[in-house]
Coordinates of C-alpha atoms in Angstrom, one line a residue:
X1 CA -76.0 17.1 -87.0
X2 CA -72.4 15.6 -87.1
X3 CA -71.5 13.6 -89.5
X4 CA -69.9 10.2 -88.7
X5 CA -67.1 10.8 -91.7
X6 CA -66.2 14.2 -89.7
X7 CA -66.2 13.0 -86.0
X8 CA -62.5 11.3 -86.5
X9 CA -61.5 15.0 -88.0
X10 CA -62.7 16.9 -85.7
X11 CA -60.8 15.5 -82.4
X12 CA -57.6 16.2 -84.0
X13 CA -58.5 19.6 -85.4
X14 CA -59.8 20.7 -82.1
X15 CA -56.2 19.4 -80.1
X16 CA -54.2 21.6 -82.7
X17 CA -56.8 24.9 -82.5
X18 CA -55.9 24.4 -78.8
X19 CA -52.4 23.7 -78.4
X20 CA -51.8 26.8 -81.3
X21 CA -53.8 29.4 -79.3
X22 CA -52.0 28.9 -76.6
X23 CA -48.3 29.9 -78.4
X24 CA -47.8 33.4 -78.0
X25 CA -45.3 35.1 -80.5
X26 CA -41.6 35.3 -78.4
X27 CA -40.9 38.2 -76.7
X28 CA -39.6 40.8 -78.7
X29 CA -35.8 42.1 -77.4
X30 CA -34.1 45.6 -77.3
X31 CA -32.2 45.9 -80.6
X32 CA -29.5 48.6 -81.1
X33 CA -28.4 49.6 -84.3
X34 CA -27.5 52.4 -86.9
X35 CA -24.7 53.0 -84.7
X36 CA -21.6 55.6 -84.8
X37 CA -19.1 57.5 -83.8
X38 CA -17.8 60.6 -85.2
X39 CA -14.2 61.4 -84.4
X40 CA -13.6 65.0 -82.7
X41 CA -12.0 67.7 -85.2
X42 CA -8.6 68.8 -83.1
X43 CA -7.4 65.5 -81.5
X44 CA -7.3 65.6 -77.8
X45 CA -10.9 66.7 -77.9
X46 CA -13.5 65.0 -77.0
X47 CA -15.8 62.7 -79.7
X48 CA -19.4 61.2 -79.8
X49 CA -21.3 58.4 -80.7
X50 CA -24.8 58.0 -82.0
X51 CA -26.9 55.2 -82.4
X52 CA -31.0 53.9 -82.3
X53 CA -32.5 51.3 -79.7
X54 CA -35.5 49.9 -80.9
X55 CA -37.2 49.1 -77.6
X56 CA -38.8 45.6 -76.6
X57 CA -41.9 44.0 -75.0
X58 CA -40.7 45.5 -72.1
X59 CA -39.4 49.3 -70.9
X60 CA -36.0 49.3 -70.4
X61 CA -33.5 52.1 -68.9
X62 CA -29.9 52.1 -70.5
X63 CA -27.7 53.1 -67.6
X64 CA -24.1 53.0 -69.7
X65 CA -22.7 52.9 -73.5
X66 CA -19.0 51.7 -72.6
X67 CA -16.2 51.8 -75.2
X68 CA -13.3 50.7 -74.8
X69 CA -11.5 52.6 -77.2
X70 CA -12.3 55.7 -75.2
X71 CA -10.7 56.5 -71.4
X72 CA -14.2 57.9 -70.5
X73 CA -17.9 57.7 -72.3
X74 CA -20.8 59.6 -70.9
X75 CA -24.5 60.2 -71.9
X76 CA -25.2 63.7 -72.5
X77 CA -28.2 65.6 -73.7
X78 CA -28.2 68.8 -75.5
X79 CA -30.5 71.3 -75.0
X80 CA -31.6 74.6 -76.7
X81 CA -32.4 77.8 -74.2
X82 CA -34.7 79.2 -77.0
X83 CA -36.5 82.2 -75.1
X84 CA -35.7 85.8 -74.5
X85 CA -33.9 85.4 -71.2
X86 CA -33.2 82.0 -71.1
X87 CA -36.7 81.2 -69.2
X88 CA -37.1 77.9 -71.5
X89 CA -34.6 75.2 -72.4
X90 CA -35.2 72.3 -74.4
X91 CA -34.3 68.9 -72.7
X92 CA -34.7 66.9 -70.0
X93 CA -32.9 68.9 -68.0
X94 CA -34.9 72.1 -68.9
X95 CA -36.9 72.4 -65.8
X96 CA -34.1 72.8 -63.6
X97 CA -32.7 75.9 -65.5
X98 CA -35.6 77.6 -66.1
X99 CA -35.2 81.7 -65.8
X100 CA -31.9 81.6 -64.9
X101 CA -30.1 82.6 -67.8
X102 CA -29.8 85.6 -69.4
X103 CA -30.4 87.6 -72.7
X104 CA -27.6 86.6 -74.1
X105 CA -28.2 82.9 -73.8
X106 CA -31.3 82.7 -75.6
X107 CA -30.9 80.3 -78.5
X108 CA -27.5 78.8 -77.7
X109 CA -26.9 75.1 -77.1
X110 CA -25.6 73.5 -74.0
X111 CA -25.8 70.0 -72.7
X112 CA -25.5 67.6 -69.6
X113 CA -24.6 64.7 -68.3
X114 CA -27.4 62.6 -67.9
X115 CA -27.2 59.0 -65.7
X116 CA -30.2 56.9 -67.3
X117 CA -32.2 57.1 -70.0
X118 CA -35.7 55.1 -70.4
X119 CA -36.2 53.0 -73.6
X120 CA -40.0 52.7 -74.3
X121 CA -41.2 49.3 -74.4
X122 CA -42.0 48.9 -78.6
X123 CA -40.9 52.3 -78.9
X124 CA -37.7 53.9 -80.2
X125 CA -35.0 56.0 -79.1
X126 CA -32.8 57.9 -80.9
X127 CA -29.1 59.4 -80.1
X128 CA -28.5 61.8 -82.9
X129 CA -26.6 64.5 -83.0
X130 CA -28.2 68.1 -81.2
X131 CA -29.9 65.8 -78.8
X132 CA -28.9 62.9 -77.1
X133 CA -25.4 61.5 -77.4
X134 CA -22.1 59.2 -75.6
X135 CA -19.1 61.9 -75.4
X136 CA -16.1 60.5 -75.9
X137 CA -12.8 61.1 -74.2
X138 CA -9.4 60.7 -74.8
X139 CA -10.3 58.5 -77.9
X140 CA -7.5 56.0 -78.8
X141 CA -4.9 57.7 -81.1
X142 CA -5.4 53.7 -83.3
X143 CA -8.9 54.7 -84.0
X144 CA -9.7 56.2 -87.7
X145 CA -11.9 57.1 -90.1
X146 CA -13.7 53.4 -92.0
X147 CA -13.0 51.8 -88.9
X148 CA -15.5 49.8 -87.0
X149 CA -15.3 50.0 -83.0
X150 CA -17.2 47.9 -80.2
X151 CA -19.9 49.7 -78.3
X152 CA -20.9 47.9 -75.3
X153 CA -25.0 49.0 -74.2
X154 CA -25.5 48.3 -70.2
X155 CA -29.4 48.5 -68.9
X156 CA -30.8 48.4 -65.2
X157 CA -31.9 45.0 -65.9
X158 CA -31.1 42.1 -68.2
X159 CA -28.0 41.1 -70.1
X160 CA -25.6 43.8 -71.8
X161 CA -25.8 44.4 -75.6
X162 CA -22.5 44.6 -78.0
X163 CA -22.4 45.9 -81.4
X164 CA -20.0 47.4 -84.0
X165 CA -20.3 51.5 -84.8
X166 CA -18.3 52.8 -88.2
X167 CA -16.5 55.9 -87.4
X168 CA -16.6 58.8 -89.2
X169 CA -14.4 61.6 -89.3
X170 CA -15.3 65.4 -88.1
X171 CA -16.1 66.6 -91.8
X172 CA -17.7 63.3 -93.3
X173 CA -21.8 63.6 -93.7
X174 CA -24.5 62.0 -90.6
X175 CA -25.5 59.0 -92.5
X176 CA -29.1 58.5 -93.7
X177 CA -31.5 56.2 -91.7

């Protein structure tokens, strides 16, 4: 049985139970951080950046890191041909290699282009060094060591994302997570 000092309460209550079970936490964007660039060892020579893309509430595919300190960025991928005559690599791109290497291949590193690159919706994805990676070419003579540099992130769908990587010379240690 209701009580008549309740009833007034309980209207109200019942209006906000309603109106907050219908607000939804916002939908949660593609972030990109921990970002860098290490500068190549002999100038002239190519460099690389690294960085992590926490993904959102949706999948995403990042089609294109742009920098415009560099003539030329590319997404590469490097893989390990880790089998006694090359009949396994590592990688995305392992399954198109497969037993055509020799001997003398097995363990070395190689790597290719790669156009797109799938971010899991909530998941993470990683460009770190022996994996994953922008190459860098014909890096701007301007650009050294303690600098920051702009890294612009292009997806298949939905607006571009800019951020700032510190670069880091050939010698200098892979920063910690």
């Amino acid at each position: 049985m209701e009580s008549p000092v309740m009833r007034p309460l309980l209207a109200p209550l019942a209006a906000a139970a309603m109106l907050l079970s219908g607000c939804q936490q916002r939908d949660k964007a593609l972030e990109v951080h921990e970002a860098w660039v290490k500068l190549p060892a002999v100038p002239g020579n190519p460099g690389a950046a690294y960085f992590t893309i926490d993904g959102g509430s949706e999948g995403a595919v990042l089609v294109k890191v742009a920098a415009p300190f560099a003539l030329r960025s590319e997404m590469h991928e490097s893989m390990a041909m880790d089998a006694p005559g090359g009949e396994h690599m590592t990688g995305r791109m392992g399954e198109h290699m497969n037993g055509q290497m020799g001997d003398h291949m097995a363990g070395a590193m190689t790597m290719a282009p790669i156009a797109d690159v799938p971010v899991p919706a909530h998941g993470t994805l990683a460009f770190a060094p022996g994996g994953r990676h922008v190459m860098l070419y014909d890096i701007s003579p301007d650009v050294k060591p303690g600098d920051s540099v702009p890294l612009r992130f292009e997806f298949a769908q939905g607006a571009p994302i800019a951020i700032e990587a510190t670069v880091l010379a050939a010698g200098d240690p892979i920063p910690a997570d």
